[in-house]
Tab-separated table of N, CA and C in Angstrom:
chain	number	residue	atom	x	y	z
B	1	UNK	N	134.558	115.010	108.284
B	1	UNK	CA	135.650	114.368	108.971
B	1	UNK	C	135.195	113.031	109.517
B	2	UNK	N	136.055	112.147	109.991
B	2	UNK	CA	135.798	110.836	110.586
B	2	UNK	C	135.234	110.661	111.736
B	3	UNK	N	133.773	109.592	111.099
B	3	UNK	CA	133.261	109.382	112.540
B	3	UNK	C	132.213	110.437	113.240
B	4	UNK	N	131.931	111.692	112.006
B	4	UNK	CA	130.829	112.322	113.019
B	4	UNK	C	129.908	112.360	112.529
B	5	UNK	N	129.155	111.471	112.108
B	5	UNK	CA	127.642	110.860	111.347
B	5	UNK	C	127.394	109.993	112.043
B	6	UNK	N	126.420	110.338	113.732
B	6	UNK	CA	126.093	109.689	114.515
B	6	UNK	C	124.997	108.609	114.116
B	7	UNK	N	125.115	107.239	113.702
B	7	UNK	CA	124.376	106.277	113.879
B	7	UNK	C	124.773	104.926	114.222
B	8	UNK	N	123.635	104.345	114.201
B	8	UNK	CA	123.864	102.790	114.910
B	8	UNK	C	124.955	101.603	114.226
B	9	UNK	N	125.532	101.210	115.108
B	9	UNK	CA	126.266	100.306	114.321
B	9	UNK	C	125.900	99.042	113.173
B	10	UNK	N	124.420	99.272	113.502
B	10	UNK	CA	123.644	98.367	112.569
B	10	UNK	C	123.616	99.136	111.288
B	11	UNK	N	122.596	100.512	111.361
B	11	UNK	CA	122.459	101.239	110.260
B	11	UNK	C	123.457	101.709	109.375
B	12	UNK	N	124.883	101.776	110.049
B	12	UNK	CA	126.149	101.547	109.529
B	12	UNK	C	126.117	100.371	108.594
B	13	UNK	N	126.674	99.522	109.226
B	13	UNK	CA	126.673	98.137	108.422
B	13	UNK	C	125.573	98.153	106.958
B	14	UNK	N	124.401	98.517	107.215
B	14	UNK	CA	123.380	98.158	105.904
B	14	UNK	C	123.434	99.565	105.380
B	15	UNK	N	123.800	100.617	105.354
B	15	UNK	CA	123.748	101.692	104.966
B	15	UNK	C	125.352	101.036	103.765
B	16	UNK	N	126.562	100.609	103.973
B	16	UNK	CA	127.903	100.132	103.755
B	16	UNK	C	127.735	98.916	102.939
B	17	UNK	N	126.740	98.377	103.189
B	17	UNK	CA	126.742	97.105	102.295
B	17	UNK	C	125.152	97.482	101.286
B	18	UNK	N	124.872	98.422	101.415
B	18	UNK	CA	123.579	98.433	99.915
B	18	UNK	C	124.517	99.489	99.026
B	19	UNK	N	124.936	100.651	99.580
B	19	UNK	CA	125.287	101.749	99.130
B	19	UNK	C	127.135	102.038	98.579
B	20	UNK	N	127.752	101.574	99.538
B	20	UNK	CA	129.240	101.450	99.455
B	20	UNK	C	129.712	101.084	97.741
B	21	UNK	N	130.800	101.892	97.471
B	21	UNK	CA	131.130	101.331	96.218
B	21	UNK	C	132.750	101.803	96.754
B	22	UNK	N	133.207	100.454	97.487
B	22	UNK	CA	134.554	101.054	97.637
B	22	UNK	C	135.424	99.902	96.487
B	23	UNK	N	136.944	100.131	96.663
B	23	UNK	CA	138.111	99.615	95.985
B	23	UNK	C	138.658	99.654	96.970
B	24	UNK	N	139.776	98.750	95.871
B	24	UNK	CA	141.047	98.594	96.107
B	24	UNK	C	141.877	99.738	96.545
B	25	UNK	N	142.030	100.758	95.901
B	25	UNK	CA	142.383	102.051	96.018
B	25	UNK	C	141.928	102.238	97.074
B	26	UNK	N	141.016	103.293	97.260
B	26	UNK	CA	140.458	103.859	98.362
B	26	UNK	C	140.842	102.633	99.799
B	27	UNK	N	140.382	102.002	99.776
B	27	UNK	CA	140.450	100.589	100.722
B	27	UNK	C	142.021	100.467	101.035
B	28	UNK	N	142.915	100.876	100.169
B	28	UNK	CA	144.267	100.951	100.851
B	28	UNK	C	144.709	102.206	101.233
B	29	UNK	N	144.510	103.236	100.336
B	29	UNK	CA	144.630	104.761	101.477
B	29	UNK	C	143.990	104.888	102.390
B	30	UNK	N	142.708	104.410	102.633
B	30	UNK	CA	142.357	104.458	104.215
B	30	UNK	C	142.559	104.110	104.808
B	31	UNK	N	143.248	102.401	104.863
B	31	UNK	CA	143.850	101.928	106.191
B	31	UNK	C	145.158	102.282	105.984
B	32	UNK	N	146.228	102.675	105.265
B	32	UNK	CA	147.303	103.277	105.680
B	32	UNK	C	146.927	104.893	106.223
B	33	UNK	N	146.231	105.537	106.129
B	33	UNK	CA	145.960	106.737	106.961
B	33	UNK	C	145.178	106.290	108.122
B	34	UNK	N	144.824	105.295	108.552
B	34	UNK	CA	144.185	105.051	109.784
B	34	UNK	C	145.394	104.808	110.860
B	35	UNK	N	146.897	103.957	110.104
B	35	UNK	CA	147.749	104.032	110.815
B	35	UNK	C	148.648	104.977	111.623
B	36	UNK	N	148.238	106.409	110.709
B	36	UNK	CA	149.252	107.445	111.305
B	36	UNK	C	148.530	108.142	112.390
B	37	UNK	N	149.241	109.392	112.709
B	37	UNK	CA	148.831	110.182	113.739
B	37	UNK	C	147.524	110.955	113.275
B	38	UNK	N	146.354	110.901	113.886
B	38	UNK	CA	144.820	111.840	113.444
B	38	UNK	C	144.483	110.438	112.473
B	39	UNK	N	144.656	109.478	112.022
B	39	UNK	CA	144.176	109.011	110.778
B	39	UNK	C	143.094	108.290	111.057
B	40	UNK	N	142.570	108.858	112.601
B	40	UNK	CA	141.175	107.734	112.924
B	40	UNK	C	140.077	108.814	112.867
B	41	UNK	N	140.732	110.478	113.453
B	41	UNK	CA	139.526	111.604	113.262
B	41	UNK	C	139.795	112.854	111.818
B	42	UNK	N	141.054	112.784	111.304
B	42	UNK	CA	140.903	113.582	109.872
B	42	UNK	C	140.477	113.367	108.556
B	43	UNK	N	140.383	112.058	108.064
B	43	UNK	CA	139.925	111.579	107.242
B	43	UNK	C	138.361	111.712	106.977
B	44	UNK	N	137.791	111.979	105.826
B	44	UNK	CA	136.593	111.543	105.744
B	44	UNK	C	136.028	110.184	105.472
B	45	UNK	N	134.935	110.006	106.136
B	45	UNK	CA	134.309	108.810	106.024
B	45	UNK	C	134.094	108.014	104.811
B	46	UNK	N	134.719	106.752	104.024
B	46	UNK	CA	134.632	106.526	102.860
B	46	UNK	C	132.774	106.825	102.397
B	47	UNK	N	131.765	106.605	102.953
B	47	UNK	CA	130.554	107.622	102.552
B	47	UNK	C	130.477	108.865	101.692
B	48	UNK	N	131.255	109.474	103.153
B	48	UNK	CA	131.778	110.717	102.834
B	48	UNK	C	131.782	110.966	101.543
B	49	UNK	N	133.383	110.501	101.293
B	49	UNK	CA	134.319	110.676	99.846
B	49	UNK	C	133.308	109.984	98.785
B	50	UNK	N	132.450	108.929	98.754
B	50	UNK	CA	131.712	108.539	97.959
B	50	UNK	C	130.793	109.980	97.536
B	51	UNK	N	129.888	110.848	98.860
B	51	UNK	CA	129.034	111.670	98.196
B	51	UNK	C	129.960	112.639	97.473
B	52	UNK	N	130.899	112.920	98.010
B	52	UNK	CA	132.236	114.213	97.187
B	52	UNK	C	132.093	114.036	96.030
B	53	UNK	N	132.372	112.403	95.474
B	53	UNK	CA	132.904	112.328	93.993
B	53	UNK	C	131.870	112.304	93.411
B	54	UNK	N	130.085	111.673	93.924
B	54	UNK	CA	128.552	112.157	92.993
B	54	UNK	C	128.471	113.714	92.964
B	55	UNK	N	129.251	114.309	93.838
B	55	UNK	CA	128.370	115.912	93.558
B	55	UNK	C	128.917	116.241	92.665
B	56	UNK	N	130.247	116.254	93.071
B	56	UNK	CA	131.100	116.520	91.228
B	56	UNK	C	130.836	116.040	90.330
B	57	UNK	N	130.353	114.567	90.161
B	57	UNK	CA	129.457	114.643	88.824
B	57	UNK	C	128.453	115.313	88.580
B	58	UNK	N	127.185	115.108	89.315
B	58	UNK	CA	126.031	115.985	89.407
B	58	UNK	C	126.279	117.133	89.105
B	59	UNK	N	127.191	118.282	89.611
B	59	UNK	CA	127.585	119.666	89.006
B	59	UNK	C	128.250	119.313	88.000
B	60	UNK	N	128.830	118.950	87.259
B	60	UNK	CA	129.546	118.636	86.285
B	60	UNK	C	130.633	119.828	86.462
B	61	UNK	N	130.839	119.497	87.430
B	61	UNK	CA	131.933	120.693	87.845
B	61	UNK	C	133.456	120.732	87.642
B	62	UNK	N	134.472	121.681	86.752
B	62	UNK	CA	135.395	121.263	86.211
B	62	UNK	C	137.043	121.296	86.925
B	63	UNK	N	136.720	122.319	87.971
B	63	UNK	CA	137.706	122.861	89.227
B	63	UNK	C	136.960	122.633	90.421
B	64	UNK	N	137.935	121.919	91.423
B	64	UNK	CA	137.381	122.256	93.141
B	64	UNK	C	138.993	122.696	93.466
B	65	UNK	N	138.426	123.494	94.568
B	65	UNK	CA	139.449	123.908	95.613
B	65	UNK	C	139.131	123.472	96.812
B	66	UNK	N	140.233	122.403	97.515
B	66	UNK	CA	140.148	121.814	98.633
B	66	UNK	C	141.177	122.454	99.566
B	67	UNK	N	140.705	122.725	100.791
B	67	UNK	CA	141.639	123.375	101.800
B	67	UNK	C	141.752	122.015	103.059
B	68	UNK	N	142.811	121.525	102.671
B	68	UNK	CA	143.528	120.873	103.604
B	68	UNK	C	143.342	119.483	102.967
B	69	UNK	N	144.647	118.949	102.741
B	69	UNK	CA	144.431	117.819	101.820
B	69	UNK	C	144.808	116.297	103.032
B	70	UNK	N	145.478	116.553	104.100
B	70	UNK	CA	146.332	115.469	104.952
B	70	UNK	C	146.541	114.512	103.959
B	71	UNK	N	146.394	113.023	103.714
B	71	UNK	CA	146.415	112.009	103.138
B	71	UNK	C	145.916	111.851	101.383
B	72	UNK	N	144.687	112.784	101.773
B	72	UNK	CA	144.460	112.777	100.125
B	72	UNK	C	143.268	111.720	99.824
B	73	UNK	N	142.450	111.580	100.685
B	73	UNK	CA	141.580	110.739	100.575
B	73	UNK	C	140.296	111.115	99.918
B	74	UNK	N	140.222	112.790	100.454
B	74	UNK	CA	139.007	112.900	99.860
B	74	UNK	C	139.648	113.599	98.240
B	75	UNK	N	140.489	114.004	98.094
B	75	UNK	CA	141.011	114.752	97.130
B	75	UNK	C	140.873	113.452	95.993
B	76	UNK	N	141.465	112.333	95.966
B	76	UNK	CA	141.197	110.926	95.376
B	76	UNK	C	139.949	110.935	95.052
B	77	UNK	N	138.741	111.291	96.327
B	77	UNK	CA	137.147	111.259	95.425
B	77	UNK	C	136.977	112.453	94.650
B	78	UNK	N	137.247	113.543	94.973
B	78	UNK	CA	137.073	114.373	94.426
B	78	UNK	C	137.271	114.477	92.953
B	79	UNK	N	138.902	114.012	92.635
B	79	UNK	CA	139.252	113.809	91.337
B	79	UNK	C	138.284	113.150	90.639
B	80	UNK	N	138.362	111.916	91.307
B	80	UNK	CA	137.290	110.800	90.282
B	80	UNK	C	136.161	111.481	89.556
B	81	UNK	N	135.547	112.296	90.219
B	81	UNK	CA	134.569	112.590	89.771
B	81	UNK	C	134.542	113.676	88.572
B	82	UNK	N	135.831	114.403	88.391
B	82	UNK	CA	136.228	115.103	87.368
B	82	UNK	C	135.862	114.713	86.060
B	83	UNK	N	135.530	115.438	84.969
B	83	UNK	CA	135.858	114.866	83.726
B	83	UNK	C	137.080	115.345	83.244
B	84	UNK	N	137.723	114.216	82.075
B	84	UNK	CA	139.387	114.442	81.537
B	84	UNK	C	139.455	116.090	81.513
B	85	UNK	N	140.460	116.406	81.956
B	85	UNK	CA	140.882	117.867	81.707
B	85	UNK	C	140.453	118.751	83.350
B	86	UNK	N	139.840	118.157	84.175
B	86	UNK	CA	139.059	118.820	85.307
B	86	UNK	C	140.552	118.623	86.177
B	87	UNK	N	140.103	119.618	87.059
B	87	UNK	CA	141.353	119.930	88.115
B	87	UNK	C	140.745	120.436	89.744
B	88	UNK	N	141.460	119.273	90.755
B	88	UNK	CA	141.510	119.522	92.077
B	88	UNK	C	143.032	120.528	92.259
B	89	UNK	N	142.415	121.553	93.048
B	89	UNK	CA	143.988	122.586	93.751
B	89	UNK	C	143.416	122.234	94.935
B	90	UNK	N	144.165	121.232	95.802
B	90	UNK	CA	144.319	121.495	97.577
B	90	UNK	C	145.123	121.669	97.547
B	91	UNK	N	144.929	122.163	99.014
B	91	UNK	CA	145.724	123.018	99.666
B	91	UNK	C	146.354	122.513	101.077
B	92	UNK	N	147.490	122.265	101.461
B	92	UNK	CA	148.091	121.785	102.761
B	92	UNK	C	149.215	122.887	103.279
B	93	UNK	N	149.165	122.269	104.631
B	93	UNK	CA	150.482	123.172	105.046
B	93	UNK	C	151.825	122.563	104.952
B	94	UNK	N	151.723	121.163	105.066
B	94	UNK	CA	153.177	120.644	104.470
B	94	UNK	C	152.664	119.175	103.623
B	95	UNK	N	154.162	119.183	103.264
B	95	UNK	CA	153.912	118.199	101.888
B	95	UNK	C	153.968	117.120	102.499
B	96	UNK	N	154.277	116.639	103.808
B	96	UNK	CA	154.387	114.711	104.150
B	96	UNK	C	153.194	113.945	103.543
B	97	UNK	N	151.980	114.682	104.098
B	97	UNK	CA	150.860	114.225	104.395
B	97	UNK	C	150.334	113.583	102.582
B	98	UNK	N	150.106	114.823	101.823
B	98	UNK	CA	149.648	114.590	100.694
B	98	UNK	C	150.481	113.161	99.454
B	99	UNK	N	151.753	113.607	100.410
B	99	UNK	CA	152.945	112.470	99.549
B	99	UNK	C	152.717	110.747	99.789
B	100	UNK	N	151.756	111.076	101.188
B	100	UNK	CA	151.240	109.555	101.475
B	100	UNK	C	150.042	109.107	99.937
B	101	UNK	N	149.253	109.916	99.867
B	101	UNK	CA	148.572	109.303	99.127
B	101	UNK	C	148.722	109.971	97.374
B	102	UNK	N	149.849	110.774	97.616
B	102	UNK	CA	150.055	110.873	95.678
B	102	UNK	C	150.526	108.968	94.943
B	103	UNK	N	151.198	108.206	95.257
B	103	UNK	CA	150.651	106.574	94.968
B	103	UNK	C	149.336	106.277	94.733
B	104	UNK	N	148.843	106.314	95.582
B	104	UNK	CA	146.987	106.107	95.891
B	104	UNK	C	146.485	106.681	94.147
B	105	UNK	N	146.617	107.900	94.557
B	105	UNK	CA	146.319	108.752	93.334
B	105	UNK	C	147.250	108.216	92.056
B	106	UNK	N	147.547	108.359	91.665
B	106	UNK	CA	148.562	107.092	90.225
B	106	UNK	C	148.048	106.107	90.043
B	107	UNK	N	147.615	105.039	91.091
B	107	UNK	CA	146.772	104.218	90.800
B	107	UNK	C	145.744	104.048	90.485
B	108	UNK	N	145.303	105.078	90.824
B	108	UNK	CA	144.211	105.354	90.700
B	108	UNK	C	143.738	106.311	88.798
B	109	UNK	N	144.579	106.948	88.691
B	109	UNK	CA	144.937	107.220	87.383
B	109	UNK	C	144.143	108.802	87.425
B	110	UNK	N	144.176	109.539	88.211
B	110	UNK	CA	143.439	110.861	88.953
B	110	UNK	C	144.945	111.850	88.949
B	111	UNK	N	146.244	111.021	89.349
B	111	UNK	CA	147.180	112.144	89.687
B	111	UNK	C	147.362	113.600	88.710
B	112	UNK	N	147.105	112.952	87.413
B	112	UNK	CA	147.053	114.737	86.692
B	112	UNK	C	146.115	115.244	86.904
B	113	UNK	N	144.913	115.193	87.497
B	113	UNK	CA	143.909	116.053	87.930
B	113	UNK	C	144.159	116.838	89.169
B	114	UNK	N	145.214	116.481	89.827
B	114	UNK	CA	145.731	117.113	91.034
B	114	UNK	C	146.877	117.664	91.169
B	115	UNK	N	146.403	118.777	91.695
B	115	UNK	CA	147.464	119.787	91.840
B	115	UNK	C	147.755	120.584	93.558
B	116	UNK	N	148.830	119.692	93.922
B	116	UNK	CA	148.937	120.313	95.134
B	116	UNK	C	149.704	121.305	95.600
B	117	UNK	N	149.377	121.845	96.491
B	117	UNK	CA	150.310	123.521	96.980
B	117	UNK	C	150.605	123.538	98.192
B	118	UNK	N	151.598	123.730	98.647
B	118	UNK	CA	152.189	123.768	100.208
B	118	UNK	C	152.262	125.078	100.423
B	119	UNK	N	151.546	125.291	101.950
B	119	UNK	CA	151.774	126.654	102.343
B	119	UNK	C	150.430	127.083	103.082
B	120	UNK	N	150.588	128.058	103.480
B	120	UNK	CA	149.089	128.235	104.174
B	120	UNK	C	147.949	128.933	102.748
B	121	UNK	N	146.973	128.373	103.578
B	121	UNK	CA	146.041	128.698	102.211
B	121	UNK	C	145.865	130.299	101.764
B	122	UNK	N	145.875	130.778	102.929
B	122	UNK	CA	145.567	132.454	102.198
B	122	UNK	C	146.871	132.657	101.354
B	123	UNK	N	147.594	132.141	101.479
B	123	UNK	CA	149.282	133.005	100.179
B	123	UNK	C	149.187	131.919	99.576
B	124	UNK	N	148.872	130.584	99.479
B	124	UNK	CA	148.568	130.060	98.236
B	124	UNK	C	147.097	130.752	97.352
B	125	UNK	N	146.084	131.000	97.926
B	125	UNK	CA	144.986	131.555	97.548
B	125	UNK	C	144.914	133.063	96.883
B	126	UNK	N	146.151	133.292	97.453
B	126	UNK	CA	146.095	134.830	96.852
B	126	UNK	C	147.408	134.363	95.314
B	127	UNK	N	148.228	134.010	95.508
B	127	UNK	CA	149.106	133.437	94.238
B	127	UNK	C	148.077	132.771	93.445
B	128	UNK	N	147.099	132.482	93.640
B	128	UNK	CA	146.193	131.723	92.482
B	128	UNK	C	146.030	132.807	91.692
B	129	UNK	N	144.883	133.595	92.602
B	129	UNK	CA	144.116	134.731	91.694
B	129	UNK	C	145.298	135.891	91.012
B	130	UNK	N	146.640	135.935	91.580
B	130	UNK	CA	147.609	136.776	90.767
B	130	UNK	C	147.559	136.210	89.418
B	131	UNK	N	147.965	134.768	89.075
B	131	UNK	CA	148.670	133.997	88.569
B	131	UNK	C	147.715	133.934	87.194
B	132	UNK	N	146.346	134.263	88.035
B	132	UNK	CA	144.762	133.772	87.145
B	132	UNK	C	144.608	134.614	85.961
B	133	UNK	N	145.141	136.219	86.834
B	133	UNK	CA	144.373	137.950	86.718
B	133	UNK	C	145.939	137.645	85.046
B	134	UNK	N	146.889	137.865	85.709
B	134	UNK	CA	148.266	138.099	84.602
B	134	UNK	C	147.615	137.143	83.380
B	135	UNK	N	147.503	135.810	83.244
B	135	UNK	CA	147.282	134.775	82.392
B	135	UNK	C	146.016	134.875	81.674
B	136	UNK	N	145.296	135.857	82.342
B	136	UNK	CA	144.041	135.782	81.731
B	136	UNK	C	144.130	136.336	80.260
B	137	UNK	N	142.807	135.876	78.812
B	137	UNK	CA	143.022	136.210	77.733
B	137	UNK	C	142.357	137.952	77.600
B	138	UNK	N	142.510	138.274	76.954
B	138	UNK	CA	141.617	139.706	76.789
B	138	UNK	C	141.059	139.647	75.737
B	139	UNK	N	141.128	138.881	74.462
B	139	UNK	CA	140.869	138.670	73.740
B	139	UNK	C	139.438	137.988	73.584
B	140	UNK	N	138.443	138.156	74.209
B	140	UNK	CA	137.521	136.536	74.483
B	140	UNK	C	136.412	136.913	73.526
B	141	UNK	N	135.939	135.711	72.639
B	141	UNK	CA	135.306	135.912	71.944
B	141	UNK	C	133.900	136.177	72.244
B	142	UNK	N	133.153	136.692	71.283
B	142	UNK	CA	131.199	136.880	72.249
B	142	UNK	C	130.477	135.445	72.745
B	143	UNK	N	131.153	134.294	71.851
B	143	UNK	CA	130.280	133.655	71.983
B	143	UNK	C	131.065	132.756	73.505
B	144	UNK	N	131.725	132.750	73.871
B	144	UNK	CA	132.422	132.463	75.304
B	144	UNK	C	132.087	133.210	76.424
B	145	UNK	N	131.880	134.502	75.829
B	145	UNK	CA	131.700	135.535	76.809
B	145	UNK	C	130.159	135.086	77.215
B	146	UNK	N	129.214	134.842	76.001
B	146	UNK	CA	128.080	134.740	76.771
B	146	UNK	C	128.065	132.918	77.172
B	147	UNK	N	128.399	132.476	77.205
B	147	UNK	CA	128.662	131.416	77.754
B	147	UNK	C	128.882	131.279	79.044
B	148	UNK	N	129.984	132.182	79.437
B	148	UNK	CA	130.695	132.437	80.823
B	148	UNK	C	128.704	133.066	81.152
B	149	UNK	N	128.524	133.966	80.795
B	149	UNK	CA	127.301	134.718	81.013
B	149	UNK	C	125.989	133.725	81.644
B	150	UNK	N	125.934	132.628	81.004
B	150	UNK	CA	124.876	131.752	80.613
B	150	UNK	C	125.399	130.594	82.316
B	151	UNK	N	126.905	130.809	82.279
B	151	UNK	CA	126.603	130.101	83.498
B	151	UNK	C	126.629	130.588	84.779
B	152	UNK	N	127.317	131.746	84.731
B	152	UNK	CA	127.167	132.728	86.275
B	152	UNK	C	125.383	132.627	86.508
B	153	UNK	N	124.191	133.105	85.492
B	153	UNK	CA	123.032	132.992	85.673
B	153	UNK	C	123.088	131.329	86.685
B	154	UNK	N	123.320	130.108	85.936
B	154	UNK	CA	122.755	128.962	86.554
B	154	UNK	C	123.647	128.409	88.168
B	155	UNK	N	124.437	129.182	88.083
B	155	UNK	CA	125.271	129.125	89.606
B	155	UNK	C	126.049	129.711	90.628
B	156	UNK	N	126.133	129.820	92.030
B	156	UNK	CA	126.610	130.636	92.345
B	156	UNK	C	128.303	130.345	93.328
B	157	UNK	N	128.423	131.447	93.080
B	157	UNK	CA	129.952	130.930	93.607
B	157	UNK	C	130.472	131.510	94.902
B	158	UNK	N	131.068	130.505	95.874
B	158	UNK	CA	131.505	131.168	97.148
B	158	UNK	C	133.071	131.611	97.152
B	159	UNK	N	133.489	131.390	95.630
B	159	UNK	CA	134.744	131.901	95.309
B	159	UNK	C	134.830	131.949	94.129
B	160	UNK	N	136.572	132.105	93.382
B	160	UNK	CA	136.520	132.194	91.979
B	160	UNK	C	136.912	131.065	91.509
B	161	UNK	N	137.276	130.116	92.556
B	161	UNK	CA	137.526	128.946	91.997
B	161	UNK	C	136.274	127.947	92.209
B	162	UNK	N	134.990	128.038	92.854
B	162	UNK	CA	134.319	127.198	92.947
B	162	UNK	C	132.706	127.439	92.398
B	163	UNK	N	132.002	126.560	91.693
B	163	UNK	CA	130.632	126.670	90.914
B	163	UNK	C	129.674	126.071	91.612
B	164	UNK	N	128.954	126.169	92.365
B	164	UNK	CA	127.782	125.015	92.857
B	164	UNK	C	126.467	125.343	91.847
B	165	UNK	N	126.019	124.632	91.513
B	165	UNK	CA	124.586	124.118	90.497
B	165	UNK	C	123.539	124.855	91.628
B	166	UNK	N	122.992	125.731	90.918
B	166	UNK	CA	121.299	126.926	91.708
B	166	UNK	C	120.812	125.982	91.779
């Protein structure tokens, strides 16, 4: 969240100008979410959203599940870091917030990677895994199966929607 990476206003500054890789994009959803109500402490720190969108590369990870989207700032890094076909599901309790930055996202050219859900997260969370269990194939071939096999070994998961790299 914003603002709680206690350092100097110096180490700020040179930490922002060696490391920073902001836009246009990002650079305008953050100061229009700085304008609203919380948009100085809910947001993450463009840092922040910068490390979001390397880990998702680094995992080469193809789904995240985000719980609580407000503005959509970090959901924007998150996407980026997707490859074509990869998918963000956050999760909000109402739709104002996320509708601020679905624009952001278009411009950004991320919006089909996102998929948002209104509602509280446990009955959106539980409609996932219904939705998952019915749709699922039964049919799966060996060589997928050990695939799926080959990657449960290299990672572990704090859900069924999420992979972190062992």
């Amino acid at each position: 969240m914003a603002n709680q990476v206690t350092m100097s206003d110096a180490l700020l500054a040179y930490v922002r100008k060696v490391s920073l890789r902001d836009d246009e994009v990002l650079s305008r959803l953050r100061a229009e979410t700085a304008g609203l109500p919380g948009g100085s402490v809910l947001p993450v720190q463009a840092e922040e959203g910068q490390l979001l969108e390397f880990l998702v590369l680094l995992t080469g990870t193809r789904q995240v599940l985000e719980i609580g989207t407000y503005t959509g700032y970090s959901t924007l890094c998150l996407a980026r870091g997707l490859p074509p076909g990869g998918r963000v599901v956050t999760c909000d309790v109402t739709a104002k917030w996320p509708e601020v930055g679905r624009p952001h996202w278009e411009r950004a050219g991320v919006a089909d990677r996102i998929d948002v859900r209104v509602g509280d997260a446990r009955d959106v969370l539980a409609g996932c895994s219904t939705r998952r269990a019915r749709g699922r194939d039964r049919s799966t071939s060996s060589s997928s199966t050990r695939t799926r096999r080959a990657i449960r070994r290299t990672t572990r998961r704090c859900c069924r929607w999420c992979a972190v790299a062992a």
